[in-house]
C-alpha positions as a printed Julia matrix, in Angstrom:
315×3 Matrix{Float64}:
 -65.87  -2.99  -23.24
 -64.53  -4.15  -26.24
 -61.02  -5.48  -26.87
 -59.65  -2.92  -29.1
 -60.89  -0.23  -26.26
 -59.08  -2.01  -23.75
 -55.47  -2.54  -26.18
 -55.89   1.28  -26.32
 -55.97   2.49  -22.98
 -53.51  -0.01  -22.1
 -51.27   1.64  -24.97
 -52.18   5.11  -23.51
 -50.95   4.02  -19.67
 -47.82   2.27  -21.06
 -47.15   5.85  -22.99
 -47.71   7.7   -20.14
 -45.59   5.47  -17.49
 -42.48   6.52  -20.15
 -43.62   9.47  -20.03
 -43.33   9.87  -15.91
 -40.23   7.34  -15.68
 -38.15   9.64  -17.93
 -38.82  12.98  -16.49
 -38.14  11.13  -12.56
 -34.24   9.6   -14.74
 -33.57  13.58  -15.56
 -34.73  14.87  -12.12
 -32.45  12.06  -11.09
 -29.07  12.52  -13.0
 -29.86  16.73  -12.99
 -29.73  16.33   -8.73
 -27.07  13.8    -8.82
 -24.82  16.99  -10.5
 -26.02  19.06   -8.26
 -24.82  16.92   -5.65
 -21.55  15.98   -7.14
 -20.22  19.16   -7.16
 -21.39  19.72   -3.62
 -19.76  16.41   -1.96
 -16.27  16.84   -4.89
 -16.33  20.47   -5.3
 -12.14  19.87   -6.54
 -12.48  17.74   -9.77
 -10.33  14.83   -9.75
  -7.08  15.09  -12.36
  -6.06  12.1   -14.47
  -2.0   12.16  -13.2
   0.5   11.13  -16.04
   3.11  10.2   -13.04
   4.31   6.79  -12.07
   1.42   6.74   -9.43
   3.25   9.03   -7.18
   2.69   9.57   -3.48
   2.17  12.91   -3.66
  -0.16  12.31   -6.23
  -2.38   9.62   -4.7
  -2.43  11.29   -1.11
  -3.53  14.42   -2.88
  -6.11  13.54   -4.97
  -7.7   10.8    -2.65
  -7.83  13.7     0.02
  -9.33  16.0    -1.93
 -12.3   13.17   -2.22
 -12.28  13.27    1.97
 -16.09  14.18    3.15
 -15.86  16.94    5.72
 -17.98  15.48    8.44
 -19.7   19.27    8.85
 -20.91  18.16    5.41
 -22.49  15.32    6.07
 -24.37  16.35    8.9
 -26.25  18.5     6.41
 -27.42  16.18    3.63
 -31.11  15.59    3.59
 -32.86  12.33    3.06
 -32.8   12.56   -0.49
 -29.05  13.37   -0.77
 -27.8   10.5     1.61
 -29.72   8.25   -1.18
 -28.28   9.71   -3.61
 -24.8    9.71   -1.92
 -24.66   6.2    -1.56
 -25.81   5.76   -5.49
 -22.57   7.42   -6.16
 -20.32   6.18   -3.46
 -21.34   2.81   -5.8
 -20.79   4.26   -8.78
 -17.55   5.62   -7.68
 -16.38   2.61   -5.97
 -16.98   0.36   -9.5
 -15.06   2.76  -11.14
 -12.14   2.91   -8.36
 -11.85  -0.28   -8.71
 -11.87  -0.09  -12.45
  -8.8    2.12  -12.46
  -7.3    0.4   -10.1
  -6.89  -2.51  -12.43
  -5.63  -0.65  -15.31
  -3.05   0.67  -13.0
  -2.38  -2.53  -12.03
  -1.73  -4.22  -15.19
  -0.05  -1.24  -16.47
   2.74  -1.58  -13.75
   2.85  -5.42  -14.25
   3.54  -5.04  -18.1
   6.01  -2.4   -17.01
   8.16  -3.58  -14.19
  11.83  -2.96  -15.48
  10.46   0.78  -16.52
   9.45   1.45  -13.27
  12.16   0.17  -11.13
  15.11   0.45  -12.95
  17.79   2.47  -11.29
  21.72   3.32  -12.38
  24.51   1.66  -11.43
  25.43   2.64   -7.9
  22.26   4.28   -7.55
  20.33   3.93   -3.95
  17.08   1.85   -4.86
  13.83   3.57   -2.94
  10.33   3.5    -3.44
   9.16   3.69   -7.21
   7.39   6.77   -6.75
  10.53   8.76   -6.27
  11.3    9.09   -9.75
  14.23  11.39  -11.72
  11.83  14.1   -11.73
  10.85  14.19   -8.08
  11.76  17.29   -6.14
  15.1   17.27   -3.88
  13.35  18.43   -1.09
  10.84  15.41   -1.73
  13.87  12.91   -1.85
  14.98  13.99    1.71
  11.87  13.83    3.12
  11.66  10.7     2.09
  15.03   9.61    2.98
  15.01  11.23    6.41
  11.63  11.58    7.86
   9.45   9.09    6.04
   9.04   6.26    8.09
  11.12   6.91   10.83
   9.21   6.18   14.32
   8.39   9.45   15.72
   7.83  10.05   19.45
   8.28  13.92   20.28
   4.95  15.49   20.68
   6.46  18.76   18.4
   7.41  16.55   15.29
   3.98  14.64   15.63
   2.13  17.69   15.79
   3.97  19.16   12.79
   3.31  15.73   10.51
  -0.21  15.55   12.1
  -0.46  19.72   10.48
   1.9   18.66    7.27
  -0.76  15.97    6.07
  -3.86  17.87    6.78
  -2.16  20.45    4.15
  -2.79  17.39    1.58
  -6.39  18.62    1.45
  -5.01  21.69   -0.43
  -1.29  20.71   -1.62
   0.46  17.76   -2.74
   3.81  16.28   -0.13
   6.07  18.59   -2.44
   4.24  21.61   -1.98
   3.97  20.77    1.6
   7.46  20.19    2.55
   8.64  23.22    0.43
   6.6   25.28    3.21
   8.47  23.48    5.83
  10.41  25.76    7.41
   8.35  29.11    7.17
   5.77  26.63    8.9
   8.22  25.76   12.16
   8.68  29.47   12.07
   4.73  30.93   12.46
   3.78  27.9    14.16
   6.74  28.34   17.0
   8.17  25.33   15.94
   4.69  23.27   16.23
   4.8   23.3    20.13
   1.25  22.75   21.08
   1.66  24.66   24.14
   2.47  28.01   22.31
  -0.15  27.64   19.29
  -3.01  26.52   21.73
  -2.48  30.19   22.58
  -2.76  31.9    19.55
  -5.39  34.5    19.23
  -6.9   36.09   15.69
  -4.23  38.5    15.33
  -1.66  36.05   15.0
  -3.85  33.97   13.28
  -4.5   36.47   10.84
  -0.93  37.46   10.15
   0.08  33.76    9.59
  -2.83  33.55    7.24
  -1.84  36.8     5.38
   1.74  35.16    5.02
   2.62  34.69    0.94
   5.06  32.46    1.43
   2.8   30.19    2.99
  -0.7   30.6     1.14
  -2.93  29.25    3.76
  -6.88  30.08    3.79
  -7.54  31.62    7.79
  -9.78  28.38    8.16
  -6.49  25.87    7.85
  -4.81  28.05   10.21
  -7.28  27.77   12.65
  -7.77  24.28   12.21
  -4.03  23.62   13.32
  -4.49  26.24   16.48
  -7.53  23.97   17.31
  -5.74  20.52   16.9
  -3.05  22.23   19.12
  -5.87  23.15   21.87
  -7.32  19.27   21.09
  -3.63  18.07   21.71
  -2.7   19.86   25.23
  -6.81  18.13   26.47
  -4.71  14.58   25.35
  -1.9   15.63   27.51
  -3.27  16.31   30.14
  -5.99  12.7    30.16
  -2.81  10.6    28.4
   0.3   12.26   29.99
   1.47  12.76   25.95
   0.52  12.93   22.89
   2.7   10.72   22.11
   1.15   8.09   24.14
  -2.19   8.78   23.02
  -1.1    8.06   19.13
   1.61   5.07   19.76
  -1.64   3.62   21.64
  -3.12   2.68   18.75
  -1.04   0.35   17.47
   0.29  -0.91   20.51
   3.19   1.35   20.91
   4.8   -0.69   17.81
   4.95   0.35   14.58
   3.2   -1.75   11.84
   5.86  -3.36    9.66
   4.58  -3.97    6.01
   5.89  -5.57    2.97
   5.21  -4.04    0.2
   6.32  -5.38   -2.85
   4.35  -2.7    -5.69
   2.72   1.01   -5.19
  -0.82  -0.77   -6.07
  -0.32  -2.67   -2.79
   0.27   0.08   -0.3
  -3.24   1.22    1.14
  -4.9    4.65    1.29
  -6.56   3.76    5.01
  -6.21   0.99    7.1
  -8.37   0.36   10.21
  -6.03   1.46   12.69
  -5.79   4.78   10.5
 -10.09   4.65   11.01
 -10.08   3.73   14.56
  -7.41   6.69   15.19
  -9.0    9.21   12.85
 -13.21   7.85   14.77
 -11.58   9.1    18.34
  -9.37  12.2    17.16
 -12.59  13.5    15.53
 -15.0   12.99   18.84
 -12.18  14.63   20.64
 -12.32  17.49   18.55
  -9.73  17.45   15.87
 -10.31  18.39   12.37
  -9.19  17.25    9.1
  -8.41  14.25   10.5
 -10.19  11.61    8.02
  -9.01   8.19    7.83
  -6.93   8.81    4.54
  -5.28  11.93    5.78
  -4.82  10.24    9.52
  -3.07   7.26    7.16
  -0.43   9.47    5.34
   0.29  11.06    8.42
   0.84   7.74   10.18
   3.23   7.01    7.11
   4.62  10.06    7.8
   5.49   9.08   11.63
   6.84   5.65   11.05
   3.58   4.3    12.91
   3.05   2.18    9.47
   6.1    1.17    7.64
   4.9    1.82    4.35
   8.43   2.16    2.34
   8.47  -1.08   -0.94
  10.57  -4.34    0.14
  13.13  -3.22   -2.23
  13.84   0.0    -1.32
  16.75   1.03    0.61
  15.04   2.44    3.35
  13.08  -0.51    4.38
  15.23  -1.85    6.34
  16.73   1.0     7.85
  13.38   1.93    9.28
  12.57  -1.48   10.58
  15.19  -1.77   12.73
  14.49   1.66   14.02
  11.05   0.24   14.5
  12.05  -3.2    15.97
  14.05  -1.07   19.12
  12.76  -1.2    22.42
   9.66   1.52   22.29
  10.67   4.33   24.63
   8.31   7.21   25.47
  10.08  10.7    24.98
């Protein structure tokens, strides 16, 4: 065979290996799309905020993989699912940064209060909600031990899937109301009707499926009662029936999950709960003063820690 034969056909074969390796990149990215919209079927929205709470509970939540989800992926999803969980995670980290350097150019925008003003966390700005203030004056933080007001933060964060804290603690009260006051005994015994009539209420704007999830956390909940003596016990258990005292100096420092919020969420989820991934089972931890998540500098630090640093007490 001569050589200018054999420059050909290796010419041809190079073509053709293009060829093949861009149609497999298109089949590629054209299935990764398909697949992003299955796993983040809520687009993620660039927030203009001072990194609120609301804002980064919400939008990491919406992110949460439904473990019903996962179960489903074939082969060639899962590969692609961890392409993007890398993709995504280089990025994260990306924005993180930017975040971070933003603040740290920043620092007397961000904190500064008026004179005689009560200092608190920097994502409670001017324009935050009252409702939002008190909630996180009152009930943010503070070590909660009454199976009712665990239940009801345990319900109030798996809301974050659909609504921001705001949203959420606007719907409060017409909440304690449908859900008798979140005593698990009473919603462990709700049938459809009920459940259909809390769904149909306006004020609250919940799909039938988030109502039942709650009725079903309250049926999971009375199963820990009756193993644990509580449920109570069964959460404070966790972390050693002492809450976790941080000290957070910046927003960018105050985690998403933490692995007692993954250990918790790993045996809530075998025992049947829903909607109980490691982010959401973090904010609501927040939210019950099993993590004291409040900045150094804000008033409420302390306050909580020495409600935290009594003598813990089952109720």
């Amino acid at each position: 065979m001569s050589k200018t034969n054999v420059r050909k056909q290796a010419l041809e074969r190079s073509t053709s290996f293009k060829d093949t390796q861009k149609i497999l990149n298109q089949s590629f990215f054209h299935n990764r799309n398909n697949h992003l919209k299955k796993v983040y079927p809520i687009g993620l929205q660039k927030s203009t905020s001072s990194l609120s709470l609301s804002s980064v509970s919400l939008s990491l939540s919406q992110n949460s993989n439904d473990s019903s989800q996962a179960d489903s992926l074939t082969p060639l999803d899962e590969k692609i699912s961890l392409a993007l969980r890398l993709i995504s995670a280089s990025s994260h980290e990306r924005r993180e940064t930017t975040v971070a350097k933003t603040i740290q150019q920043q620092p007397a925008t961000v904190a500064k209060t008026e004179p005689g003003e009560l200092k608190r966390c920097n994502w409670i700005t001017k324009n935050s909600d009252k409702l939002y203030i008190e909630f996180h004056d009152e009930c943010w933080g503070v070590p909660a031990y009454d199976d009712n007001k665990l239940f009801e933060l345990l319900a109030m964060s798996g809301l974050l899937m659909d609504y921001n804290w705001t949203e959420i603690i606007k719907r409060k009260e017409p909440l304690r109301e449908v859900f008798a006051g979140f005593d698990p005994y009473i919603v462990a015994k709700m049938e459809e009707k009920e459940i259909i009539e809390i769904a149909s209420n306006k004020a609250l704007s919940l799909a039938d499926s988030r109502v039942m999830c709650i009725v079903d956390n309250a049926k999971c909940i009375m199963k820990v009662v009756r193993e644990c003596g509580s449920f109570s016990s069964y959460i404070w258990g966790f972390v050693n029936h002492k809450p976790i005292i941080n000290k957070y100096k910046y927003p960018r420092n105050v985690p998403i999950r933490s692995p007692k919020a993954e250990a918790l969420s790993k045996d809530m989820v075998k025992r049947g709960f829903r909607f109980v991934g490691p982010v959401i089972v973090h904010s609501f931890m927040q939210a019950a003063g099993l993590t004291i998540d409040h900045l150094v500098d804000c008033y409420r630090h302390s306050e909580c820690v020495s409600l935290a640093e009594r003598p813990w007490r089952h109720i």
